[in-house]
GROMACS .gro file of C-alpha atoms in nm:
model
  207
    1HIS     CA    1   1.677  -0.026  -1.796
    2GLU     CA    2   1.545  -0.301  -1.563
    3THR     CA    3   1.791  -0.198  -1.304
    4ARG     CA    4   1.688   0.158  -1.335
    5ASN     CA    5   1.331   0.082  -1.295
    6TYR     CA    6   1.393  -0.153  -1.002
    7VAL     CA    7   1.594   0.119  -0.810
    8GLN     CA    8   1.315   0.375  -0.889
    9VAL     CA    9   1.035   0.148  -0.779
   10LEU     CA   10   1.238   0.040  -0.443
   11GLY     CA   11   1.304   0.441  -0.383
   12GLU     CA   12   0.945   0.503  -0.423
   13TYR     CA   13   0.854   0.221  -0.171
   14ALA     CA   14   1.112   0.335   0.092
   15ALA     CA   15   0.975   0.663   0.081
   16ARG     CA   16   0.615   0.569   0.086
   17LEU     CA   17   0.670   0.346   0.402
   18ASN     CA   18   0.884   0.620   0.551
   19TYR     CA   19   1.215   0.434   0.551
   20LEU     CA   20   1.425   0.712   0.346
   21ASP     CA   21   1.352   1.052   0.220
   22ALA     CA   22   1.404   1.157  -0.144
   23GLU     CA   23   1.755   1.336  -0.075
   24SER     CA   24   1.906   1.053   0.126
   25PHE     CA   25   1.782   0.793  -0.145
   26ALA     CA   26   1.923   0.998  -0.418
   27LYS     CA   27   2.273   1.018  -0.250
   28LEU     CA   28   2.281   0.645  -0.192
   29VAL     CA   29   2.214   0.583  -0.550
   30ASP     CA   30   2.489   0.797  -0.639
   31GLN     CA   31   2.726   0.615  -0.403
   32TRP     CA   32   2.596   0.279  -0.549
   33ARG     CA   33   2.668   0.378  -0.896
   34ARG     CA   34   3.023   0.525  -0.826
   35ALA     CA   35   3.073   0.169  -0.660
   36SER     CA   36   3.025  -0.002  -1.007
   37ALA     CA   37   2.644  -0.067  -0.945
   38THR     CA   38   2.703  -0.456  -1.007
   39SER     CA   39   2.588  -0.570  -0.669
   40ASP     CA   40   2.224  -0.590  -0.581
   41PHE     CA   41   2.098  -0.218  -0.493
   42GLY     CA   42   1.889  -0.377  -0.217
   43GLN     CA   43   2.161  -0.545  -0.032
   44PHE     CA   44   2.380  -0.235  -0.078
   45LEU     CA   45   2.128  -0.016   0.107
   46VAL     CA   46   2.145  -0.295   0.379
   47GLU     CA   47   2.531  -0.289   0.405
   48GLN     CA   48   2.519   0.097   0.418
   49ASN     CA   49   2.285   0.062   0.705
   50ALA     CA   50   2.015   0.248   0.533
   51LEU     CA   51   1.784  -0.018   0.552
   52SER     CA   52   1.751  -0.339   0.775
   53GLU     CA   53   1.709  -0.713   0.627
   54PHE     CA   54   1.354  -0.657   0.750
   55ASP     CA   55   1.270  -0.314   0.602
   56LEU     CA   56   1.415  -0.440   0.253
   57ALA     CA   57   1.205  -0.760   0.286
   58ARG     CA   58   0.899  -0.558   0.355
   59ILE     CA   59   0.946  -0.347   0.071
   60GLN     CA   60   1.019  -0.621  -0.172
   61ARG     CA   61   0.703  -0.777  -0.068
   62GLU     CA   62   0.506  -0.448  -0.111
   63ILE     CA   63   0.647  -0.445  -0.471
   64ARG     CA   64   0.558  -0.802  -0.558
   65LEU     CA   65   0.206  -0.744  -0.418
   66ALA     CA   66   0.177  -0.413  -0.651
   67THR     CA   67   0.259  -0.646  -0.938
   68LEU     CA   68   0.045  -0.950  -0.867
   69PRO     CA   69  -0.152  -1.058  -1.177
   70ASP     CA   70  -0.528  -0.984  -1.204
   71SER     CA   71  -0.652  -1.358  -1.154
   72SER     CA   72  -1.019  -1.274  -1.138
   73ASP     CA   73  -1.132  -1.414  -1.448
   74ARG     CA   74  -0.975  -1.770  -1.376
   75PHE     CA   75  -1.156  -1.803  -1.034
   76GLN     CA   76  -1.520  -1.786  -1.000
   77VAL     CA   77  -1.649  -1.773  -0.621
   78VAL     CA   78  -1.926  -2.004  -0.565
   79ARG     CA   79  -2.012  -1.958  -0.197
   80PRO     CA   80  -1.850  -1.813   0.132
   81HIS     CA   81  -1.667  -2.123   0.357
   82ALA     CA   82  -1.528  -1.962   0.659
   83ARG     CA   83  -1.402  -1.637   0.815
   84GLY     CA   84  -1.102  -1.555   1.014
   85GLY     CA   85  -0.931  -1.279   1.189
   86LEU     CA   86  -0.728  -1.191   0.865
   87GLY     CA   87  -0.910  -1.346   0.582
   88GLU     CA   88  -1.225  -1.499   0.430
   89VAL     CA   89  -1.221  -1.838   0.263
   90PHE     CA   90  -1.452  -1.893  -0.019
   91LEU     CA   91  -1.552  -2.226  -0.237
   92ALA     CA   92  -1.464  -2.129  -0.596
   93GLU     CA   93  -1.447  -2.282  -0.941
   94ASP     CA   94  -1.117  -2.286  -1.135
   95HIS     CA   95  -1.206  -2.252  -1.475
   96GLN     CA   96  -0.856  -2.310  -1.617
   97LEU     CA   97  -0.813  -2.655  -1.454
   98HIS     CA   98  -1.178  -2.722  -1.417
   99ARG     CA   99  -1.163  -2.787  -1.023
  100GLU     CA  100  -1.297  -2.677  -0.742
  101VAL     CA  101  -1.065  -2.474  -0.502
  102ALA     CA  102  -1.042  -2.282  -0.206
  103ILE     CA  103  -0.984  -1.900  -0.231
  104LYS     CA  104  -0.856  -1.723   0.089
  105GLN     CA  105  -0.901  -1.340   0.040
  106LEU     CA  106  -0.774  -1.036   0.246
  107ARG     CA  107  -1.087  -0.930   0.457
  108GLU     CA  108  -1.245  -0.599   0.296
  109ASP     CA  109  -1.201  -0.431   0.621
  110HIS     CA  110  -0.819  -0.500   0.606
  111ILE     CA  111  -0.724  -0.389   0.266
  112SER     CA  112  -0.602  -0.035   0.362
  113ASP     CA  113  -0.385  -0.186   0.641
  114GLU     CA  114  -0.042  -0.232   0.516
  115ASP     CA  115   0.089  -0.424   0.811
  116LEU     CA  116  -0.211  -0.695   0.744
  117ARG     CA  117  -0.128  -0.681   0.380
  118GLN     CA  118   0.210  -0.779   0.452
  119ARG     CA  119   0.105  -1.048   0.686
  120PHE     CA  120  -0.123  -1.198   0.437
  121PHE     CA  121   0.116  -1.201   0.168
  122VAL     CA  122   0.357  -1.369   0.393
  123GLU     CA  123   0.127  -1.623   0.489
  124ALA     CA  124   0.072  -1.711   0.129
  125GLU     CA  125   0.433  -1.727   0.057
  126LEU     CA  126   0.520  -1.947   0.359
  127THR     CA  127   0.213  -2.177   0.301
  128GLY     CA  128   0.291  -2.199  -0.050
  129GLY     CA  129   0.675  -2.309   0.022
  130LEU     CA  130   0.576  -2.615   0.243
  131GLU     CA  131   0.508  -2.953   0.081
  132HIS     CA  132   0.378  -3.197   0.342
  133PRO     CA  133   0.076  -3.444   0.324
  134GLY     CA  134  -0.072  -3.244   0.620
  135ILE     CA  135  -0.059  -2.911   0.468
  136VAL     CA  136  -0.304  -2.763   0.210
  137PRO     CA  137  -0.105  -2.713  -0.140
  138VAL     CA  138  -0.138  -2.359  -0.269
  139TYR     CA  139  -0.208  -2.312  -0.634
  140GLY     CA  140  -0.156  -1.945  -0.706
  141LEU     CA  141  -0.145  -1.593  -0.570
  142GLY     CA  142  -0.329  -1.310  -0.737
  143VAL     CA  143  -0.553  -1.022  -0.708
  144ASP     CA  144  -0.917  -0.956  -0.783
  145ARG     CA  145  -1.048  -0.667  -0.989
  146SER     CA  146  -1.068  -0.453  -0.708
  147GLY     CA  147  -0.687  -0.531  -0.623
  148VAL     CA  148  -0.750  -0.734  -0.333
  149PRO     CA  149  -0.498  -1.004  -0.277
  150PHE     CA  150  -0.607  -1.365  -0.239
  151TYR     CA  151  -0.451  -1.700  -0.293
  152ALA     CA  152  -0.612  -2.027  -0.421
  153MET     CA  153  -0.552  -2.385  -0.263
  154ARG     CA  154  -0.709  -2.722  -0.260
  155PHE     CA  155  -1.044  -2.728  -0.113
  156ILE     CA  156  -1.070  -3.002   0.153
  157ARG     CA  157  -1.413  -3.166   0.222
  158GLY     CA  158  -1.489  -3.314   0.587
  159THR     CA  159  -1.530  -3.216   0.960
  160SER     CA  160  -1.277  -3.028   1.174
  161PHE     CA  161  -1.092  -3.200   1.414
  162ARG     CA  162  -1.278  -3.000   1.686
  163GLU     CA  163  -1.619  -3.124   1.555
  164ALA     CA  164  -1.481  -3.515   1.548
  165ILE     CA  165  -1.361  -3.470   1.894
  166ASP     CA  166  -1.719  -3.335   1.989
  167THR     CA  167  -1.904  -3.604   1.817
  168PHE     CA  168  -1.679  -3.896   2.000
  169HIS     CA  169  -1.778  -3.754   2.335
  170ALA     CA  170  -2.145  -3.695   2.236
  171GLU     CA  171  -2.172  -4.045   2.146
  172CYS     CA  172  -1.971  -4.199   2.428
  173ALA     CA  173  -2.224  -3.992   2.666
  174ALA     CA  174  -2.511  -4.142   2.479
  175GLY     CA  175  -2.369  -4.471   2.468
  176THR     CA  176  -2.432  -4.486   2.120
  177ASP     CA  177  -2.028  -4.539   2.032
  178ARG     CA  178  -2.000  -4.919   1.954
  179GLY     CA  179  -1.627  -4.901   1.827
  180GLY     CA  180  -1.510  -4.642   2.114
  181LYS     CA  181  -1.141  -4.794   2.136
  182LEU     CA  182  -1.122  -4.790   1.727
  183ALA     CA  183  -1.260  -4.425   1.734
  184PHE     CA  184  -1.042  -4.293   2.010
  185ARG     CA  185  -0.745  -4.448   1.815
  186LYS     CA  186  -0.840  -4.278   1.478
  187LEU     CA  187  -0.876  -3.981   1.671
  188LEU     CA  188  -0.533  -4.021   1.828
  189GLY     CA  189  -0.386  -4.093   1.494
  190HIS     CA  190  -0.524  -3.769   1.350
  191PHE     CA  191  -0.367  -3.582   1.650
  192VAL     CA  192  -0.008  -3.738   1.596
  193ALA     CA  193  -0.039  -3.639   1.199
  194THR     CA  194  -0.124  -3.280   1.302
  195CYS     CA  195   0.186  -3.299   1.540
  196ASN     CA  196   0.408  -3.436   1.260
  197THR     CA  197   0.270  -3.149   1.048
  198LEU     CA  198   0.383  -2.887   1.294
  199HIS     CA  199   0.714  -3.037   1.356
  200TYR     CA  200   0.782  -3.020   0.981
  201ALA     CA  201   0.680  -2.657   0.970
  202HIS     CA  202   0.894  -2.574   1.261
  203SER     CA  203   1.201  -2.753   1.085
  204ARG     CA  204   1.125  -2.531   0.801
  205GLY     CA  205   1.166  -2.199   1.010
  206VAL     CA  206   0.772  -2.160   1.068
  207ILE     CA  207   0.673  -2.118   1.441
   0.00000   0.00000   0.00000
């Protein structure tokens, strides 16, 4: 029963994303069943050159996006924190574990763009799979009541590296930086730590 549901859902998404029409998909299902139907149906489609590995991964991400749990009751947004090209970050309260977290949510004007939804989901999965002191840990992935995807992560307080550099140069220019060498070494230490974090991400296939 679960296999039939998976095949049906995969077919619906393949058609919606214009990868396969209904007639071609039905023929492939018949071939797969006659071949014993013990192999993974998605991989069977790739082996038959009906889908590429990339297309299959995209369909599977769409299916996972459609089945994300409604986590809106767990997290309560407190205030906006930052806004980027793909998403918006909010400070929120985690009612389940009683802690403050950062919520990154797909921007409202991107909700209907399937490519950007895919990018957001890939970003959440990749970030969640990286474990390093320089990478913010991801706590969970879900959707709000409107179906907008988001992921929760640790909320980090402090200044940005750009702000720290600007402060250092401003204090040097004003002659108020008494510990200039020490402050420079501290900045350099942060830069090296960032490079080490990027090296770790690259070693995990993230570019």
